[in-house]
Short mmCIF file of C-alpha atoms in Angstrom, two decimals:
data_model
loop_
_atom_site.label_atom_id
_atom_site.label_comp_id
_atom_site.label_asym_id
_atom_site.label_seq_id
_atom_site.Cartn_x
_atom_site.Cartn_y
_atom_site.Cartn_z
CA MET E 7 -27.88 -3.73 -0.20
CA ALA E 8 -25.70 -2.18 2.33
CA ASP E 9 -23.14 0.08 0.95
CA ALA E 10 -20.42 -0.25 3.53
CA ALA E 11 -19.81 -3.89 2.72
CA PRO E 12 -21.68 -5.21 -0.26
CA TYR E 13 -19.59 -8.30 -0.35
CA TYR E 14 -19.36 -9.52 2.76
CA TYR E 15 -21.92 -12.41 3.56
CA ASP E 16 -22.60 -11.73 7.41
CA LYS E 17 -22.97 -8.10 6.96
CA LEU E 18 -25.99 -8.20 5.15
CA THR E 19 -29.79 -8.45 6.35
CA TRP E 20 -31.84 -11.43 5.25
CA PRO E 21 -33.87 -8.98 2.49
CA GLU E 22 -30.40 -8.03 1.16
CA MET E 23 -29.46 -11.83 1.02
CA LYS E 24 -32.15 -12.13 -1.04
CA ARG E 25 -31.03 -9.33 -3.34
CA ALA E 26 -27.55 -11.07 -3.68
CA VAL E 27 -29.12 -14.37 -4.64
CA ALA E 28 -31.14 -12.50 -7.45
CA GLN E 29 -28.02 -10.84 -8.60
CA ARG E 30 -26.15 -14.70 -8.97
CA ARG E 31 -23.49 -13.86 -6.75
CA VAL E 32 -20.42 -16.26 -6.09
CA ILE E 33 -20.17 -17.72 -2.81
CA VAL E 34 -16.71 -17.51 -2.11
CA LEU E 35 -15.87 -19.47 1.52
CA PRO E 36 -12.08 -18.85 2.55
CA VAL E 37 -10.62 -21.97 4.63
CA GLY E 38 -7.37 -22.06 6.58
CA SER E 39 -6.07 -23.54 9.76
CA THR E 40 -4.95 -22.65 12.84
CA GLU E 41 -1.51 -23.79 13.80
CA GLN E 42 2.00 -23.18 14.37
CA HIS E 43 4.02 -21.53 11.76
CA GLY E 44 7.46 -21.09 13.21
CA PRO E 45 9.10 -18.99 16.07
CA HIS E 46 8.64 -15.86 13.28
CA LEU E 47 5.01 -16.10 12.18
CA PRO E 48 1.70 -16.40 14.37
CA LEU E 49 -0.63 -19.30 14.30
CA ASP E 50 -3.24 -17.56 11.99
CA VAL E 51 -1.03 -17.26 9.01
CA ASP E 52 -2.91 -19.80 6.87
CA ASN E 53 -6.35 -18.04 7.55
CA TYR E 54 -4.73 -14.17 7.26
CA LEU E 55 -3.58 -14.76 3.84
CA CYS E 56 -6.25 -16.77 2.45
CA GLN E 57 -8.82 -14.14 3.99
CA CYS E 58 -6.89 -11.00 2.34
CA VAL E 59 -6.69 -12.79 -0.51
CA CYS E 60 -10.34 -13.09 -1.34
CA GLU E 61 -11.03 -9.84 0.15
CA GLY E 62 -8.64 -8.51 -2.42
CA ALA E 63 -10.78 -10.17 -5.22
CA ALA E 64 -13.82 -9.20 -3.77
CA ARG E 65 -12.97 -5.49 -3.84
CA LEU E 66 -11.78 -6.29 -7.40
CA ALA E 67 -15.22 -7.98 -8.24
CA PRO E 68 -17.43 -6.50 -5.66
CA ASP E 69 -20.77 -7.00 -7.65
CA GLU E 70 -20.21 -10.93 -8.44
CA THR E 71 -19.04 -11.89 -5.07
CA LEU E 72 -20.28 -12.51 -1.67
CA LEU E 73 -17.53 -13.38 1.00
CA MET E 74 -18.16 -15.86 3.57
CA PRO E 75 -16.40 -15.55 7.15
CA PRO E 76 -13.57 -17.95 6.69
CA LEU E 77 -13.58 -21.10 8.42
CA SER E 78 -10.68 -20.88 10.51
CA TYR E 79 -9.73 -24.27 11.74
CA GLY E 80 -8.61 -27.30 9.63
CA PHE E 81 -6.71 -30.99 8.89
CA ASN E 82 -3.34 -30.45 10.68
CA TRP E 83 -3.08 -33.35 13.23
CA HIS E 84 0.26 -33.27 11.95
CA HIS E 85 1.55 -30.17 13.65
CA ILE E 86 0.16 -31.05 16.95
CA ASP E 87 3.31 -31.59 18.60
CA PHE E 88 3.66 -27.82 18.76
CA PRO E 89 1.74 -25.96 20.96
CA GLY E 90 -1.59 -23.91 19.87
CA THR E 91 -2.46 -26.20 16.50
CA ILE E 92 -6.05 -26.69 16.84
CA GLY E 93 -6.97 -30.12 14.80
CA ILE E 94 -10.28 -31.30 13.07
CA ALA E 95 -10.98 -34.43 12.46
CA TRP E 96 -11.15 -35.30 8.45
CA ASP E 97 -14.90 -36.63 8.35
CA ASN E 98 -16.24 -33.59 10.66
CA TYR E 99 -14.12 -31.15 8.26
CA VAL E 100 -15.95 -32.43 5.37
CA ARG E 101 -19.15 -32.94 6.98
CA PHE E 102 -19.14 -29.13 7.95
CA LEU E 103 -18.39 -27.89 4.53
CA LEU E 104 -21.41 -30.08 3.28
CA ASP E 105 -23.45 -28.53 5.69
CA ILE E 106 -22.19 -24.86 4.56
CA VAL E 107 -23.07 -25.53 0.72
CA ARG E 108 -25.99 -27.10 1.75
CA SER E 109 -27.31 -23.90 3.58
CA VAL E 110 -26.48 -21.72 0.72
CA ALA E 111 -27.75 -23.91 -1.89
CA HIS E 112 -31.16 -23.51 0.07
CA HIS E 113 -31.06 -20.04 -0.05
CA GLY E 114 -30.82 -20.24 -4.01
CA PHE E 115 -26.93 -19.66 -4.50
CA ARG E 116 -25.74 -21.77 -7.23
CA LYS E 117 -22.08 -21.26 -7.43
CA VAL E 118 -19.45 -21.82 -4.80
CA LEU E 119 -15.79 -21.37 -4.45
CA ILE E 120 -14.22 -23.17 -1.65
CA VAL E 121 -10.49 -21.04 -1.40
CA ASN E 122 -8.00 -22.76 0.70
CA GLY E 123 -4.85 -21.48 2.32
CA HIS E 124 -3.73 -24.61 4.18
CA GLY E 125 -2.10 -27.64 2.33
CA SER E 126 -3.47 -30.49 4.14
CA ASN E 127 -6.71 -29.05 3.92
CA ARG E 128 -6.76 -29.73 -0.04
CA PRO E 129 -7.75 -33.55 -0.67
CA LEU E 130 -10.65 -33.11 1.91
CA ILE E 131 -11.95 -29.37 0.36
CA GLU E 132 -11.85 -31.40 -3.16
CA VAL E 133 -14.00 -34.28 -1.74
CA ALA E 134 -16.44 -31.90 0.02
CA ALA E 135 -16.81 -29.84 -3.38
CA ARG E 136 -17.52 -32.63 -5.60
CA GLN E 137 -20.08 -34.37 -3.15
CA ALA E 138 -21.61 -30.99 -2.38
CA THR E 139 -22.39 -30.61 -6.33
CA MET E 140 -23.69 -33.99 -6.58
CA ASP E 141 -26.06 -33.38 -3.47
CA ASN E 142 -27.21 -30.01 -4.39
CA GLU E 143 -28.27 -27.64 -7.46
CA VAL E 144 -24.73 -26.08 -7.31
CA ILE E 145 -21.39 -25.94 -8.66
CA CYS E 146 -18.92 -26.18 -6.32
CA ALA E 147 -15.48 -26.02 -6.80
CA ALA E 148 -12.13 -25.97 -4.30
CA PHE E 149 -8.54 -24.91 -4.59
CA SER E 150 -5.65 -23.27 -2.74
CA TYR E 151 -5.13 -19.47 -3.21
CA PHE E 152 -1.33 -20.33 -4.39
CA GLU E 153 -2.33 -22.96 -7.00
CA LEU E 154 -3.56 -19.47 -8.92
CA THR E 155 -0.33 -17.81 -9.34
CA ALA E 156 2.12 -20.75 -10.27
CA LYS E 157 3.85 -18.36 -12.66
CA THR E 158 4.21 -15.56 -10.62
CA LEU E 159 5.63 -17.64 -7.52
CA ALA E 160 8.46 -19.11 -10.16
CA GLU E 161 9.33 -15.57 -11.01
CA VAL E 162 9.45 -14.30 -7.56
CA ARG E 163 10.78 -17.06 -5.31
CA GLU E 164 14.50 -17.65 -4.84
CA SER E 165 14.37 -20.80 -2.78
CA PRO E 166 15.16 -24.36 -4.61
CA ARG E 167 13.09 -26.68 -5.03
CA GLY E 168 11.42 -28.59 -1.63
CA TRP E 169 12.09 -25.16 0.28
CA VAL E 170 8.78 -23.31 -0.11
CA ALA E 171 6.63 -25.59 1.93
CA HIS E 172 5.72 -23.87 5.81
CA ALA E 173 6.52 -20.69 7.02
CA ASP E 174 9.06 -20.24 4.39
CA GLU E 175 9.87 -17.68 1.88
CA ILE E 176 6.63 -16.98 0.11
CA GLU E 177 4.14 -16.90 3.58
CA THR E 178 7.08 -14.91 5.17
CA SER E 179 6.81 -12.53 2.38
CA MET E 180 3.05 -12.31 2.27
CA TYR E 181 2.71 -11.76 5.84
CA LEU E 182 5.46 -8.98 5.70
CA TYR E 183 3.45 -6.99 3.16
CA LEU E 184 0.00 -7.47 4.90
CA ARG E 185 0.86 -7.34 8.23
CA PRO E 186 4.28 -6.63 8.84
CA GLU E 187 3.95 -6.12 12.88
CA GLY E 188 3.11 -9.66 13.45
CA VAL E 189 6.54 -11.07 12.20
CA ARG E 190 9.18 -11.77 14.30
CA ARG E 191 11.76 -11.30 11.68
CA GLN E 192 14.92 -11.83 14.40
CA LEU E 193 13.55 -15.21 14.85
CA ALA E 194 13.53 -16.16 11.50
CA ALA E 195 15.98 -18.92 10.37
CA PRO E 196 15.81 -21.55 7.43
CA GLU E 197 15.11 -25.45 8.32
CA ASN E 198 14.97 -28.08 6.05
CA ASN E 199 15.72 -31.76 7.37
CA MET E 200 13.73 -33.96 4.96
CA LEU E 201 15.07 -37.15 4.26
CA PRO E 202 16.33 -36.96 0.64
CA SER E 203 14.19 -39.08 -1.83
CA GLU E 204 13.38 -39.09 -5.51
CA PHE E 205 9.77 -39.56 -4.93
CA TRP E 206 8.52 -37.25 -2.23
CA TRP E 207 9.35 -33.96 -0.87
CA GLN E 208 7.54 -30.67 0.20
CA ASP E 209 6.66 -27.79 -1.70
CA VAL E 210 4.12 -26.17 -2.82
CA GLN E 211 4.74 -25.53 -6.16
CA ASP E 212 6.84 -28.68 -7.24
CA GLY E 213 5.90 -31.21 -4.90
CA GLY E 214 6.75 -34.79 -5.00
CA ARG E 215 5.37 -37.52 -6.93
CA ILE E 216 3.82 -39.14 -3.97
CA GLY E 217 1.66 -38.12 -1.46
CA MET E 218 2.67 -38.51 2.25
CA MET E 219 2.70 -36.72 5.55
CA GLU E 220 4.60 -37.80 8.33
CA TRP E 221 4.75 -35.99 11.85
CA TRP E 222 6.30 -32.50 11.28
CA SER E 223 8.16 -32.57 14.52
CA THR E 224 10.22 -35.48 12.78
CA PHE E 225 11.70 -33.32 10.22
CA SER E 226 11.42 -29.84 11.78
CA SER E 227 12.54 -28.72 15.02
CA THR E 228 11.23 -25.30 15.05
CA GLY E 229 8.05 -25.94 12.76
CA VAL E 230 9.59 -24.30 9.73
CA LEU E 231 10.40 -26.17 6.36
CA GLY E 232 11.89 -23.74 3.92
CA ASP E 233 14.00 -20.30 4.28
CA PRO E 234 11.82 -17.48 5.82
CA THR E 235 15.24 -15.28 5.68
CA LEU E 236 14.39 -14.87 1.90
CA GLY E 237 11.13 -12.92 2.62
CA SER E 238 10.54 -9.79 1.69
CA ALA E 239 7.50 -7.39 1.47
CA GLU E 240 8.27 -6.56 -1.90
CA LYS E 241 7.94 -10.32 -2.97
CA GLY E 242 4.84 -10.36 -0.74
CA GLU E 243 2.76 -7.51 -2.55
CA VAL E 244 3.48 -9.02 -5.92
CA LEU E 245 2.20 -12.79 -4.91
CA TYR E 246 -0.65 -10.95 -3.10
CA ARG E 247 -1.92 -9.26 -5.93
CA ALA E 248 -1.16 -11.79 -8.42
CA ALA E 249 -3.46 -13.97 -6.22
CA ALA E 250 -6.45 -11.42 -5.58
CA GLU E 251 -6.38 -10.65 -9.47
CA GLU E 252 -6.29 -14.42 -10.73
CA LEU E 253 -9.27 -14.91 -7.94
CA ALA E 254 -11.17 -12.34 -9.14
CA LYS E 255 -10.82 -13.32 -12.49
CA LEU E 256 -11.97 -17.00 -11.79
CA ILE E 257 -14.96 -15.54 -9.92
CA ARG E 258 -16.20 -13.62 -12.88
CA GLU E 259 -15.59 -16.45 -15.16
CA PHE E 260 -17.44 -18.86 -13.02
CA ARG E 261 -20.72 -16.60 -12.22
CA GLU E 262 -21.27 -16.99 -16.24
CA ARG E 263 -20.81 -20.57 -16.30
CA PRO E 264 -23.94 -22.50 -17.22
CA ILE E 265 -25.30 -25.24 -15.04
CA ARG E 266 -25.81 -27.90 -17.61
CA PRO E 267 -28.84 -30.64 -17.09
CA ARG E 268 -27.46 -34.19 -16.40
CA GLU E 269 -28.53 -36.69 -18.52
CA ASP E 270 -29.37 -40.35 -17.25
CA HIS E 271 -28.33 -42.75 -19.95
CA HIS E 272 -30.09 -45.93 -18.33
#
C-alpha cells in the first residue's frame, strides 16, 4: 500500500485496494454542502470542516480507515436565495449515495460510515444508510460529525439555545482554527430573526421538538443564524480534536462489529 497516503481511497491502485478490502478497512464518506455561510465564511464550510474531521480521524486510525473523496453537494434548496448555493434534489442525492455504497460493497468492503457536515442532509443520509444495509452485504451508518461532540460542544459554547445553527459561533470557531485566512472577521455579525415558538427553533445541539424548514431568507438577511463574533480558534481546536478523536474511536469499534446473519421467521 502506498506509504504517502495509506488511508485515502482515491490515492490507491486497484491491487492496493484489494489489500485494503482484505484488511477490513472501514469506508468513511464525508458529505457536506456548497452553500452560503454569511458574509464572513466561504461556501465550503460544511465540506471543509467535515473533511478535516474525517482526515483527523483517519490519522488517528490509519490502519482501520479508508477515506473517500467528499460528496461536496447536498440538499439545501432553502439556502438558494443566497448567491452561490448549489442544491441537489433529494431523490438524486439518495440514489447517488446508494450507488456509492453499492460500488464499495461490490468490491468487498463491509462497513461504511457516511459522515455529514450539513444539517439538512441528515434525514436523507439516514434513509440511504438504512436502504444500503438492506440492499447489500454491508452495515452502513450515517450521522453528523457534530453529533459525536455533544458534551464538548455544551462545554465550549457561549451561545444560548437557538443560536448555534448556521455560520455561528461553532462553525466560525472551527474555521478559525483550521483555515483562519478564510474567515472575513470584520464582516462577522450576529443575527437571529426566528419567530418565537415553544416547539420549533434551530440549534445543532438542542433543536426544537418538531421538524420544519422555511426559506432561509425569510428569517435571515445575512444568511447567518447565530453569533459568529463569539467564535475563536481556541474553541475551534477543542471542537475539532474532540470530533476527530470520537470518530476514530467509532471507526475502531465499527470495524470489529460482527455482521450477524438474518433470520426469516415466516
